[in-house]
Amino acid sequence: MSAQRKTNTLVIEGGHPLRGAVSVSGSKNATLGAMAAALLVSEECVLKNVPDIGDVEQMAQVLRSIGASVDWAGPHVLRINAAKLHSSSPATELAGSLRGSFLVMGALLGRLGEASCPQPGGDVIGQRPIDVHLAGFAAMGCRLGREGEKYVVESDGLKGARIFADYPSVLGTQNLMLAAATARGTTTIVNGAAEPEVQGLAAMLNSMGARITGVGSHTITVEGVQALHGTRHRIIPDRLEAGTFAIAAAVTNGRAEIRGVELNHLFSLIAKMREAGVMVEEAGDKLRVWREGELRAVTIQALPYPGLATDLQAPMAVLLSQARGVSYVHERVFENRLLYTGELRKMGAEVVTTGTTTAIISGPTPLIGSSVRALDVRAGAALILAGLAASGRTEIADVYHVDRGYERIGGKLRGLGAVIERV
Ligand code: UD1
């Protein structure tokens, strides 16, 4: 990402209720898994509904750094050909700052029997260990080592295993599914993640010839097959982008239709928004959101799926700053994902934290335009929502974080009547 992009700032003239319709893009996190899966085969894989965002571009560079070709074959269509891999070790400067890049480990183990990657970075939201990934690889018969800052994993033939995941890690579960797809024998991941993005990866792998069952539950079974083949796969809608727009409509007292969503994936969010007094209508692949009267304070808990997504915790907190009463926000997935509350306080929100995982919000308090900084992709999105709801002008620095995960967020919001520009 260029230095110039890092200085990007969004300026929002707040106070305009969002109105109209907006379409969601394909899921960022599902795309990263799908891109890694394409490394498992020498045939071409074509991904449709791919969001044009910073993280996808960075993952493309990670794949190119080991010899895969990755090209846009049209709008939102990505063609990946991993026929000629020349390395099992992606470039450190590319992989180290993208958490999802660690998924190349499972795919390269399956394809080449070896892989090495730096400790994956990503957002500053707490410790992000990878013990689930590594313990699973070890259970499948891999040797683990370190070379400088890289984790090195090798196998003389992956063996299916019954694996207990200490935590239902999303990337951990995906990594083990990638490795297990062509392992000898059956792998069972006990306490695996149930997130829709895990389900999306299983759908792609199954379309490549894999035999994966149980996704959506916490016990996932992967019957290893001898070989996989190329595929054409459609990325699921981004539930986190959909949720962000739904909350944006509610917090600005607007009325919006969010199109192209998978309603099942949004059940927890819809339930909590309704509890807070937001009107939500479900219609096929559309979500209609509006307000009638005051919002009510509620308690929310960010949990593994099907609990409320941790990535929607900060946007929900902004909504709750406009609700009457005292709301409690419990972050139960990451240990340090409330840093954005300091920025919200600058805008007038009455929010205090007890420890690093609970925020207490008293509302409603009018939000006032301020200069704030996007700390990570979702915290940045939350500040955009706060800016839209605030009176006056909000300047959000470091919006490159937001661009990593949201396609054309300014343009999409302008389409809903927001006054927002990039400087
Ligand atoms: C993925 C998503 C991220 C989302 C998160 C939780 C991608 C690229 N990112 O991140 O947007 O916020 O899921 O839904 O898909 N943990 C362990 N051991 C491990 C791995 C994780 O203890 O080996 C713990 C972490 O410390 C954290 C929790 O598990 O507390 C959740 O992490 P995890 O599910 O792994 O998140 P990611 O897969 O990194």
CSV table of C-alpha atoms and ligand atoms in Angstrom, one decimal:
chain,number,residue,atom,x,y,z
A,1,MET,CA,0.0,0.0,0.0
A,2,SER,CA,1.5,3.3,-1.0
A,3,ALA,CA,2.4,6.0,1.6
A,4,GLN,CA,0.1,8.3,-0.2
A,5,ARG,CA,-2.8,6.0,0.3
A,6,LYS,CA,-2.0,5.8,4.0
A,7,THR,CA,-2.5,9.6,4.3
A,8,ASN,CA,-6.0,9.3,2.9
A,9,THR,CA,-8.6,11.1,4.9
A,10,LEU,CA,-12.4,11.0,4.6
A,11,VAL,CA,-14.4,14.1,5.3
A,12,ILE,CA,-18.0,13.7,6.2
A,13,GLU,CA,-20.7,16.4,6.5
A,14,GLY,CA,-23.0,14.6,9.0
A,15,GLY,CA,-26.6,14.8,9.7
A,16,HIS,CA,-28.1,13.5,6.4
A,17,PRO,CA,-30.4,10.5,6.9
A,18,LEU,CA,-29.4,7.7,4.4
A,19,ARG,CA,-32.1,6.9,1.9
A,20,GLY,CA,-32.2,4.6,-1.1
A,21,ALA,CA,-30.7,1.2,-2.0
A,22,VAL,CA,-27.2,-0.2,-1.9
A,23,SER,CA,-25.8,-3.5,-3.1
A,24,VAL,CA,-23.3,-5.5,-1.1
A,25,SER,CA,-20.1,-6.8,-2.5
A,26,GLY,CA,-18.6,-10.3,-2.1
A,27,SER,CA,-17.2,-11.2,1.2
A,28,LYS,CA,-13.6,-10.1,1.9
A,29,ASN,CA,-12.9,-12.9,4.3
A,30,ALA,CA,-14.5,-15.6,2.1
A,31,THR,CA,-12.4,-14.3,-0.9
A,32,LEU,CA,-9.1,-14.7,1.0
A,33,GLY,CA,-9.9,-18.3,1.7
A,34,ALA,CA,-11.0,-19.0,-1.9
A,35,MET,CA,-7.8,-17.4,-3.2
A,36,ALA,CA,-5.7,-19.7,-1.0
A,37,ALA,CA,-7.7,-22.7,-2.1
A,38,ALA,CA,-6.8,-22.0,-5.7
A,39,LEU,CA,-3.2,-22.9,-4.8
A,40,LEU,CA,-4.2,-26.5,-4.2
A,41,VAL,CA,-4.5,-27.2,-8.0
A,42,SER,CA,-2.6,-26.7,-11.2
A,43,GLU,CA,-5.8,-26.0,-13.1
A,44,GLU,CA,-7.3,-22.5,-13.3
A,45,CYS,CA,-9.8,-21.4,-10.7
A,46,VAL,CA,-12.2,-18.5,-11.5
A,47,LEU,CA,-13.8,-16.6,-8.6
A,48,LYS,CA,-16.9,-14.5,-9.2
A,49,ASN,CA,-18.3,-11.7,-7.0
A,50,VAL,CA,-14.8,-10.8,-5.7
A,51,PRO,CA,-14.7,-7.4,-4.0
A,52,ASP,CA,-12.2,-4.9,-5.4
A,53,ILE,CA,-10.6,-4.0,-2.1
A,54,GLY,CA,-7.1,-3.6,-0.6
A,55,ASP,CA,-6.9,-7.0,1.1
A,56,VAL,CA,-7.7,-8.8,-2.1
A,57,GLU,CA,-5.1,-6.9,-4.0
A,58,GLN,CA,-2.5,-7.7,-1.2
A,59,MET,CA,-3.5,-11.4,-1.2
A,60,ALA,CA,-3.1,-11.4,-5.0
A,61,GLN,CA,0.5,-10.1,-4.5
A,62,VAL,CA,1.1,-12.8,-1.9
A,63,LEU,CA,0.1,-15.5,-4.4
A,64,ARG,CA,2.1,-13.9,-7.2
A,65,SER,CA,5.2,-13.9,-5.0
A,66,ILE,CA,5.2,-17.7,-5.1
A,67,GLY,CA,4.5,-18.0,-8.8
A,68,ALA,CA,0.7,-18.0,-9.2
A,69,SER,CA,-0.9,-15.8,-11.8
A,70,VAL,CA,-3.8,-13.7,-10.5
A,71,ASP,CA,-5.7,-11.5,-12.9
A,72,TRP,CA,-9.0,-9.7,-13.1
A,73,ALA,CA,-10.9,-11.3,-15.9
A,74,GLY,CA,-13.7,-8.8,-15.7
A,75,PRO,CA,-15.3,-6.7,-13.0
A,76,HIS,CA,-15.3,-8.8,-9.8
A,77,VAL,CA,-14.0,-11.9,-11.6
A,78,LEU,CA,-10.6,-13.1,-10.5
A,79,ARG,CA,-8.7,-15.8,-12.5
A,80,ILE,CA,-6.0,-17.6,-10.6
A,81,ASN,CA,-3.6,-20.1,-12.1
A,82,ALA,CA,-1.2,-21.8,-9.8
A,83,ALA,CA,0.2,-24.3,-12.3
A,84,LYS,CA,3.8,-23.0,-11.9
A,85,LEU,CA,4.5,-22.4,-8.3
A,86,HIS,CA,8.2,-21.6,-7.8
A,87,SER,CA,8.2,-21.2,-4.0
A,88,SER,CA,6.5,-22.4,-0.9
A,89,SER,CA,7.4,-19.2,0.9
A,90,PRO,CA,5.5,-16.0,0.1
A,91,ALA,CA,7.3,-12.6,0.4
A,92,THR,CA,7.5,-11.6,4.1
A,93,GLU,CA,6.7,-8.0,3.5
A,94,LEU,CA,3.4,-8.9,1.8
A,95,ALA,CA,2.3,-11.9,3.9
A,96,GLY,CA,3.4,-10.4,7.3
A,97,SER,CA,0.8,-7.6,7.3
A,98,LEU,CA,-2.2,-9.6,6.0
A,99,ARG,CA,-3.7,-12.0,8.5
A,100,GLY,CA,-5.6,-14.0,5.9
A,101,SER,CA,-2.3,-14.7,4.0
A,102,PHE,CA,-1.5,-17.4,6.6
A,103,LEU,CA,-4.1,-19.6,4.7
A,104,VAL,CA,-1.5,-20.3,2.1
A,105,MET,CA,0.1,-22.6,4.7
A,106,GLY,CA,-2.7,-25.2,4.5
A,107,ALA,CA,-3.0,-24.9,0.8
A,108,LEU,CA,0.7,-25.2,0.1
A,109,LEU,CA,1.1,-28.1,2.5
A,110,GLY,CA,-1.6,-29.9,0.5
A,111,ARG,CA,-0.1,-29.0,-2.8
A,112,LEU,CA,3.7,-29.2,-2.2
A,113,GLY,CA,4.1,-30.8,1.2
A,114,GLU,CA,5.9,-27.7,2.6
A,115,ALA,CA,5.1,-24.1,3.4
A,116,SER,CA,6.6,-21.2,5.3
A,117,CYS,CA,5.1,-17.9,6.3
A,118,PRO,CA,5.9,-15.1,8.7
A,119,GLN,CA,3.8,-14.6,11.8
A,120,PRO,CA,0.7,-13.1,10.3
A,121,GLY,CA,-0.1,-9.5,11.3
A,122,GLY,CA,-3.3,-7.7,10.7
A,123,ASP,CA,-5.3,-5.4,12.9
A,124,VAL,CA,-4.3,-4.2,16.4
A,125,ILE,CA,-7.2,-5.9,18.2
A,126,GLY,CA,-5.4,-8.1,20.7
A,127,GLN,CA,-3.1,-11.1,20.6
A,128,ARG,CA,-3.8,-13.2,17.6
A,129,PRO,CA,-2.1,-16.6,18.2
A,130,ILE,CA,-1.9,-19.3,15.6
A,131,ASP,CA,-1.6,-22.3,17.9
A,132,VAL,CA,-4.8,-23.8,16.5
A,133,HIS,CA,-3.3,-23.8,13.0
A,134,LEU,CA,0.0,-25.2,14.1
A,135,ALA,CA,-1.4,-27.9,16.5
A,136,GLY,CA,-3.7,-29.1,13.7
A,137,PHE,CA,-0.8,-29.4,11.2
A,138,ALA,CA,1.2,-31.3,13.8
A,139,ALA,CA,-1.7,-33.7,14.4
A,140,MET,CA,-1.7,-34.3,10.6
A,141,GLY,CA,1.9,-35.5,10.9
A,142,CYS,CA,3.7,-32.3,9.9
A,143,ARG,CA,7.1,-31.1,11.3
A,144,LEU,CA,7.1,-27.6,12.6
A,145,GLY,CA,10.0,-25.3,12.8
A,146,ARG,CA,11.1,-21.6,12.7
A,147,GLU,CA,13.5,-20.0,10.3
A,148,GLY,CA,14.0,-16.4,11.5
A,149,GLU,CA,10.6,-14.9,11.6
A,150,LYS,CA,9.0,-17.6,9.5
A,151,TYR,CA,7.1,-20.6,10.5
A,152,VAL,CA,8.2,-23.6,8.5
A,153,VAL,CA,5.9,-26.6,8.2
A,154,GLU,CA,6.8,-29.8,6.3
A,155,SER,CA,5.2,-33.1,5.7
A,156,ASP,CA,6.1,-36.4,4.0
A,157,GLY,CA,2.4,-36.9,3.3
A,158,LEU,CA,-0.4,-35.4,5.3
A,159,LYS,CA,-2.4,-37.9,7.3
A,160,GLY,CA,-6.0,-37.4,8.4
A,161,ALA,CA,-6.5,-36.9,12.1
A,162,ARG,CA,-9.1,-36.1,14.7
A,163,ILE,CA,-8.2,-32.6,15.8
A,164,PHE,CA,-9.5,-30.6,18.8
A,165,ALA,CA,-9.3,-26.9,18.2
A,166,ASP,CA,-8.8,-25.0,21.5
A,167,TYR,CA,-10.8,-22.2,20.1
A,168,PRO,CA,-13.1,-22.2,17.1
A,169,SER,CA,-10.7,-20.0,15.1
A,170,VAL,CA,-12.0,-19.0,11.7
A,171,LEU,CA,-8.7,-19.0,9.8
A,172,GLY,CA,-7.5,-21.9,11.8
A,173,THR,CA,-10.4,-24.0,10.8
A,174,GLN,CA,-10.0,-22.9,7.1
A,175,ASN,CA,-6.3,-23.7,7.2
A,176,LEU,CA,-6.9,-27.2,8.5
A,177,MET,CA,-9.7,-27.8,5.9
A,178,LEU,CA,-7.3,-26.8,3.1
A,179,ALA,CA,-4.6,-29.1,4.4
A,180,ALA,CA,-7.0,-32.0,5.0
A,181,ALA,CA,-8.7,-31.9,1.6
A,182,THR,CA,-6.0,-34.1,0.0
A,183,ALA,CA,-4.6,-35.8,3.1
A,184,ARG,CA,-4.6,-39.5,3.4
A,185,GLY,CA,-7.7,-40.5,5.4
A,186,THR,CA,-10.3,-38.6,7.2
A,187,THR,CA,-9.8,-35.4,9.3
A,188,THR,CA,-12.3,-34.4,11.9
A,189,ILE,CA,-12.1,-30.9,13.3
A,190,VAL,CA,-13.8,-30.8,16.7
A,191,ASN,CA,-14.7,-27.3,18.0
A,192,GLY,CA,-14.1,-25.8,14.5
A,193,ALA,CA,-15.5,-22.5,13.4
A,194,ALA,CA,-19.1,-22.4,12.0
A,195,GLU,CA,-18.8,-18.9,10.3
A,196,PRO,CA,-20.3,-18.5,6.9
A,197,GLU,CA,-16.9,-17.8,5.4
A,198,VAL,CA,-15.8,-21.3,6.5
A,199,GLN,CA,-19.0,-22.7,4.8
A,200,GLY,CA,-18.0,-20.7,1.7
A,201,LEU,CA,-14.6,-22.2,1.6
A,202,ALA,CA,-16.0,-25.7,2.0
A,203,ALA,CA,-18.4,-25.1,-0.9
A,204,MET,CA,-15.5,-24.1,-3.1
A,205,LEU,CA,-13.4,-27.0,-2.0
A,206,ASN,CA,-16.3,-29.4,-2.6
A,207,SER,CA,-16.7,-28.0,-6.1
A,208,MET,CA,-13.0,-28.8,-6.7
A,209,GLY,CA,-13.7,-32.5,-5.7
A,210,ALA,CA,-13.2,-32.4,-1.9
A,211,ARG,CA,-15.5,-34.2,0.5
A,212,ILE,CA,-16.2,-31.9,3.4
A,213,THR,CA,-19.3,-32.2,5.6
A,214,GLY,CA,-20.5,-30.6,8.8
A,215,VAL,CA,-19.7,-27.0,8.0
A,216,GLY,CA,-22.0,-24.6,9.8
A,217,SER,CA,-21.6,-26.9,12.9
A,218,HIS,CA,-18.6,-27.1,15.2
A,219,THR,CA,-17.6,-30.6,14.0
A,220,ILE,CA,-16.3,-30.6,10.5
A,221,THR,CA,-15.3,-33.8,8.6
A,222,VAL,CA,-12.9,-33.8,5.7
A,223,GLU,CA,-12.5,-37.1,3.8
A,224,GLY,CA,-9.2,-36.7,2.0
A,225,VAL,CA,-9.3,-37.2,-1.7
A,226,GLN,CA,-6.4,-38.1,-4.1
A,227,ALA,CA,-6.7,-35.0,-6.3
A,228,LEU,CA,-8.7,-31.8,-6.7
A,229,HIS,CA,-9.4,-29.9,-9.9
A,230,GLY,CA,-10.1,-26.3,-11.0
A,231,THR,CA,-13.4,-24.7,-10.5
A,232,ARG,CA,-15.6,-21.6,-11.0
A,233,HIS,CA,-16.9,-20.4,-7.6
A,234,ARG,CA,-19.1,-17.5,-6.5
A,235,ILE,CA,-18.1,-15.7,-3.4
A,236,ILE,CA,-20.8,-15.3,-0.7
A,237,PRO,CA,-22.2,-11.8,0.0
A,238,ASP,CA,-20.3,-9.8,2.6
A,239,ARG,CA,-22.4,-10.0,5.8
A,240,LEU,CA,-20.2,-7.5,7.5
A,241,GLU,CA,-20.5,-4.9,4.8
A,242,ALA,CA,-24.3,-5.6,4.8
A,243,GLY,CA,-24.4,-5.2,8.5
A,244,THR,CA,-22.4,-1.9,8.3
A,245,PHE,CA,-24.9,-0.4,5.9
A,246,ALA,CA,-27.9,-1.6,7.9
A,247,ILE,CA,-26.5,0.1,11.0
A,248,ALA,CA,-25.7,3.2,9.0
A,249,ALA,CA,-29.3,3.5,7.9
A,250,ALA,CA,-30.5,3.1,11.4
A,251,VAL,CA,-28.0,5.4,13.1
A,252,THR,CA,-28.7,8.3,10.6
A,253,ASN,CA,-32.5,7.8,11.1
A,254,GLY,CA,-32.8,7.0,7.5
A,255,ARG,CA,-34.5,4.3,5.4
A,256,ALA,CA,-32.4,2.0,3.2
A,257,GLU,CA,-32.7,-1.2,1.3
A,258,ILE,CA,-29.6,-3.4,1.4
A,259,ARG,CA,-29.5,-5.7,-1.6
A,260,GLY,CA,-27.8,-9.0,-2.4
A,261,VAL,CA,-27.6,-10.2,1.2
A,262,GLU,CA,-27.8,-13.7,2.6
A,263,LEU,CA,-30.3,-13.1,5.4
A,264,ASN,CA,-29.4,-16.3,7.3
A,265,HIS,CA,-26.0,-14.9,7.9
A,266,LEU,CA,-27.4,-11.8,9.5
A,267,PHE,CA,-29.8,-13.3,11.9
A,268,SER,CA,-28.0,-12.3,15.1
A,269,LEU,CA,-27.6,-8.7,13.9
A,270,ILE,CA,-31.2,-8.4,12.9
A,271,ALA,CA,-32.3,-9.7,16.2
A,272,LYS,CA,-30.2,-7.2,18.2
A,273,MET,CA,-31.2,-4.3,15.9
A,274,ARG,CA,-34.9,-5.1,16.4
A,275,GLU,CA,-34.3,-5.4,20.2
A,276,ALA,CA,-32.8,-1.9,20.1
A,277,GLY,CA,-36.0,-0.6,18.3
A,278,VAL,CA,-34.8,-0.6,14.7
A,279,MET,CA,-37.4,-1.7,12.1
A,280,VAL,CA,-36.0,-4.4,9.9
A,281,GLU,CA,-37.9,-6.1,7.1
A,282,GLU,CA,-36.5,-9.2,5.5
A,283,ALA,CA,-37.4,-9.7,1.8
A,284,GLY,CA,-35.6,-12.5,-0.1
A,285,ASP,CA,-32.1,-11.2,-0.6
A,286,LYS,CA,-32.9,-7.7,0.7
A,287,LEU,CA,-32.9,-6.1,4.0
A,288,ARG,CA,-35.0,-3.0,4.6
A,289,VAL,CA,-34.0,-0.8,7.6
A,290,TRP,CA,-35.7,2.2,9.1
A,291,ARG,CA,-36.5,3.8,12.4
A,292,GLU,CA,-39.8,4.6,14.1
A,293,GLY,CA,-39.3,6.4,17.3
A,294,GLU,CA,-36.5,6.1,19.8
A,295,LEU,CA,-33.8,3.5,20.1
A,296,ARG,CA,-33.6,1.5,23.3
A,297,ALA,CA,-30.4,0.5,25.1
A,298,VAL,CA,-29.4,-3.2,24.8
A,299,THR,CA,-26.6,-5.5,25.8
A,300,ILE,CA,-24.6,-7.0,23.0
A,301,GLN,CA,-22.0,-9.8,23.1
A,302,ALA,CA,-19.6,-10.4,20.2
A,303,LEU,CA,-19.2,-14.2,19.9
A,304,PRO,CA,-18.2,-16.8,17.4
A,305,TYR,CA,-20.9,-17.5,14.8
A,306,PRO,CA,-23.9,-17.8,15.1
A,307,GLY,CA,-23.3,-15.2,17.8
A,308,LEU,CA,-23.1,-11.5,16.9
A,309,ALA,CA,-20.0,-10.9,14.7
A,310,THR,CA,-17.1,-9.2,16.5
A,311,ASP,CA,-16.6,-7.2,13.3
A,312,LEU,CA,-20.0,-5.6,13.9
A,313,GLN,CA,-19.3,-4.8,17.5
A,314,ALA,CA,-17.9,-1.3,16.9
A,315,PRO,CA,-20.6,-0.3,14.4
A,316,MET,CA,-23.3,-1.5,16.9
A,317,ALA,CA,-21.7,0.6,19.6
A,318,VAL,CA,-22.1,3.7,17.5
A,319,LEU,CA,-25.8,2.8,17.1
A,320,LEU,CA,-26.2,2.3,20.9
A,321,SER,CA,-24.7,5.8,21.5
A,322,GLN,CA,-28.0,7.0,20.1
A,323,ALA,CA,-30.2,4.7,22.2
A,324,ARG,CA,-32.0,5.7,25.4
A,325,GLY,CA,-30.5,4.1,28.5
A,326,VAL,CA,-27.3,2.3,29.4
A,327,SER,CA,-26.0,-0.3,26.9
A,328,TYR,CA,-23.4,-2.9,27.6
A,329,VAL,CA,-21.0,-4.1,24.9
A,330,HIS,CA,-19.1,-7.3,25.6
A,331,GLU,CA,-16.3,-8.3,23.2
A,332,ARG,CA,-15.8,-12.0,23.8
A,333,VAL,CA,-13.7,-12.9,20.7
A,334,PHE,CA,-10.7,-10.5,20.8
A,335,GLU,CA,-9.1,-9.2,24.0
A,336,ASN,CA,-8.5,-5.6,22.8
A,337,ARG,CA,-11.1,-4.6,20.4
A,338,LEU,CA,-12.5,-1.5,22.1
A,339,LEU,CA,-9.7,0.9,21.3
A,340,TYR,CA,-12.0,2.8,19.0
A,341,THR,CA,-14.1,4.0,22.0
A,342,GLY,CA,-11.5,6.7,22.6
A,343,GLU,CA,-12.3,8.1,19.2
A,344,LEU,CA,-16.0,7.9,19.8
A,345,ARG,CA,-15.6,9.8,23.0
A,346,LYS,CA,-14.0,12.6,21.1
A,347,MET,CA,-17.2,12.8,19.1
A,348,GLY,CA,-19.3,13.2,22.2
A,349,ALA,CA,-20.3,9.6,22.9
A,350,GLU,CA,-20.6,8.8,26.6
A,351,VAL,CA,-18.7,5.5,26.6
A,352,VAL,CA,-16.5,4.1,29.3
A,353,THR,CA,-14.6,0.8,29.3
A,354,THR,CA,-14.1,-1.6,32.2
A,355,GLY,CA,-11.0,-3.6,31.3
A,356,THR,CA,-10.4,-4.2,27.6
A,357,THR,CA,-13.5,-6.2,26.8
A,358,THR,CA,-16.6,-4.3,28.1
A,359,ALA,CA,-17.8,-0.9,27.1
A,360,ILE,CA,-20.7,0.8,28.8
A,361,ILE,CA,-22.6,3.4,26.7
A,362,SER,CA,-25.0,5.9,28.0
A,363,GLY,CA,-27.3,7.5,25.5
A,364,PRO,CA,-28.6,9.1,23.6
A,365,THR,CA,-25.8,11.7,23.3
A,366,PRO,CA,-25.6,14.0,20.2
A,367,LEU,CA,-22.5,13.2,18.2
A,368,ILE,CA,-20.4,16.2,17.1
A,369,GLY,CA,-18.1,16.2,14.1
A,370,SER,CA,-14.4,15.8,15.0
A,371,SER,CA,-11.0,14.8,13.7
A,372,VAL,CA,-10.5,11.1,14.4
A,373,ARG,CA,-8.4,8.2,13.2
A,374,ALA,CA,-9.4,4.8,11.8
A,375,LEU,CA,-7.6,2.2,13.9
A,376,ASP,CA,-8.5,-0.8,11.9
A,377,VAL,CA,-11.0,-1.8,9.2
A,378,ARG,CA,-14.1,-2.2,11.4
A,379,ALA,CA,-13.2,0.5,13.9
A,380,GLY,CA,-12.8,2.8,10.8
A,381,ALA,CA,-16.2,1.8,9.5
A,382,ALA,CA,-17.7,2.6,12.9
A,383,LEU,CA,-16.2,6.1,12.8
A,384,ILE,CA,-17.7,6.6,9.4
A,385,LEU,CA,-21.1,5.7,10.8
A,386,ALA,CA,-20.5,8.1,13.7
A,387,GLY,CA,-19.5,10.9,11.3
A,388,LEU,CA,-22.7,10.3,9.2
A,389,ALA,CA,-24.8,10.6,12.4
A,390,ALA,CA,-22.9,13.6,13.8
A,391,SER,CA,-23.6,17.2,13.4
A,392,GLY,CA,-21.0,19.1,11.4
A,393,ARG,CA,-17.8,18.0,9.8
A,394,THR,CA,-15.9,14.8,10.7
A,395,GLU,CA,-12.4,14.1,9.4
A,396,ILE,CA,-11.3,10.4,9.5
A,397,ALA,CA,-7.6,9.8,9.0
A,398,ASP,CA,-6.0,6.5,7.9
A,399,VAL,CA,-9.0,5.4,6.0
A,400,TYR,CA,-6.8,3.0,4.1
A,401,HIS,CA,-7.7,0.6,6.8
A,402,VAL,CA,-11.3,0.8,5.7
A,403,ASP,CA,-10.4,0.4,2.0
A,404,ARG,CA,-8.8,-2.9,2.9
A,405,GLY,CA,-12.2,-4.3,3.6
A,406,TYR,CA,-14.9,-2.2,2.0
A,407,GLU,CA,-15.3,-1.6,-1.8
A,408,ARG,CA,-15.9,2.0,-2.7
A,409,ILE,CA,-17.4,2.8,0.7
A,410,GLY,CA,-17.5,6.5,0.0
A,411,GLY,CA,-19.2,6.0,-3.4
A,412,LYS,CA,-21.8,3.6,-2.0
A,413,LEU,CA,-22.6,5.9,0.9
A,414,ARG,CA,-22.9,8.9,-1.5
A,415,GLY,CA,-25.4,6.8,-3.4
A,416,LEU,CA,-27.5,6.7,-0.2
A,417,GLY,CA,-27.3,10.5,0.1
A,418,ALA,CA,-24.3,10.8,2.4
A,419,VAL,CA,-22.1,13.9,2.0
A,420,ILE,CA,-18.7,12.3,2.1
A,421,GLU,CA,-15.5,12.9,0.2
A,422,ARG,CA,-11.9,11.8,0.2
A,423,VAL,CA,-9.1,14.3,0.5
B,1,UD1,C1,-11.2,-14.0,11.2
B,1,UD1,C2,-11.5,-12.8,10.4
B,1,UD1,C3,-11.8,-11.6,11.2
B,1,UD1,C4,-12.8,-11.9,12.3
B,1,UD1,C5,-12.4,-13.1,13.1
B,1,UD1,C6,-13.4,-13.5,14.1
B,1,UD1,C7,-10.3,-13.3,8.3
B,1,UD1,C8,-9.2,-12.8,7.4
B,1,UD1,N1,-10.5,-12.5,9.4
B,1,UD1,O1,-9.9,-13.7,11.8
B,1,UD1,O2,-12.3,-10.5,10.4
B,1,UD1,O3,-12.9,-10.8,13.2
B,1,UD1,O4,-12.2,-14.2,12.2
B,1,UD1,O5,-14.7,-13.8,13.5
B,1,UD1,O6,-11.1,-14.2,8.0
B,1,UD1,N2,-7.3,-17.8,18.5
B,1,UD1,C9,-6.5,-18.7,19.3
B,1,UD1,N3,-5.7,-19.5,18.6
B,1,UD1,C10,-5.5,-19.5,17.3
B,1,UD1,C11,-6.3,-18.6,16.5
B,1,UD1,C12,-7.1,-17.8,17.2
B,1,UD1,O7,-6.6,-18.7,20.5
B,1,UD1,O8,-4.7,-20.3,16.8
B,1,UD1,C13,-8.2,-16.9,19.2
B,1,UD1,C14,-7.7,-15.4,19.0
B,1,UD1,O9,-6.8,-15.0,20.0
B,1,UD1,C15,-9.0,-14.7,19.1
B,1,UD1,C16,-10.1,-15.7,18.6
B,1,UD1,O10,-9.4,-17.0,18.6
B,1,UD1,O11,-9.3,-14.4,20.4
B,1,UD1,C17,-10.6,-15.4,17.2
B,1,UD1,O12,-9.6,-15.5,16.3
B,1,UD1,P1,-9.9,-16.2,14.9
B,1,UD1,O13,-11.2,-16.8,14.8
B,1,UD1,O14,-8.7,-17.0,14.6
B,1,UD1,O15,-9.8,-14.9,14.0
B,1,UD1,P2,-9.1,-14.8,12.6
B,1,UD1,O16,-9.4,-16.1,11.9
B,1,UD1,O17,-7.7,-14.4,12.7
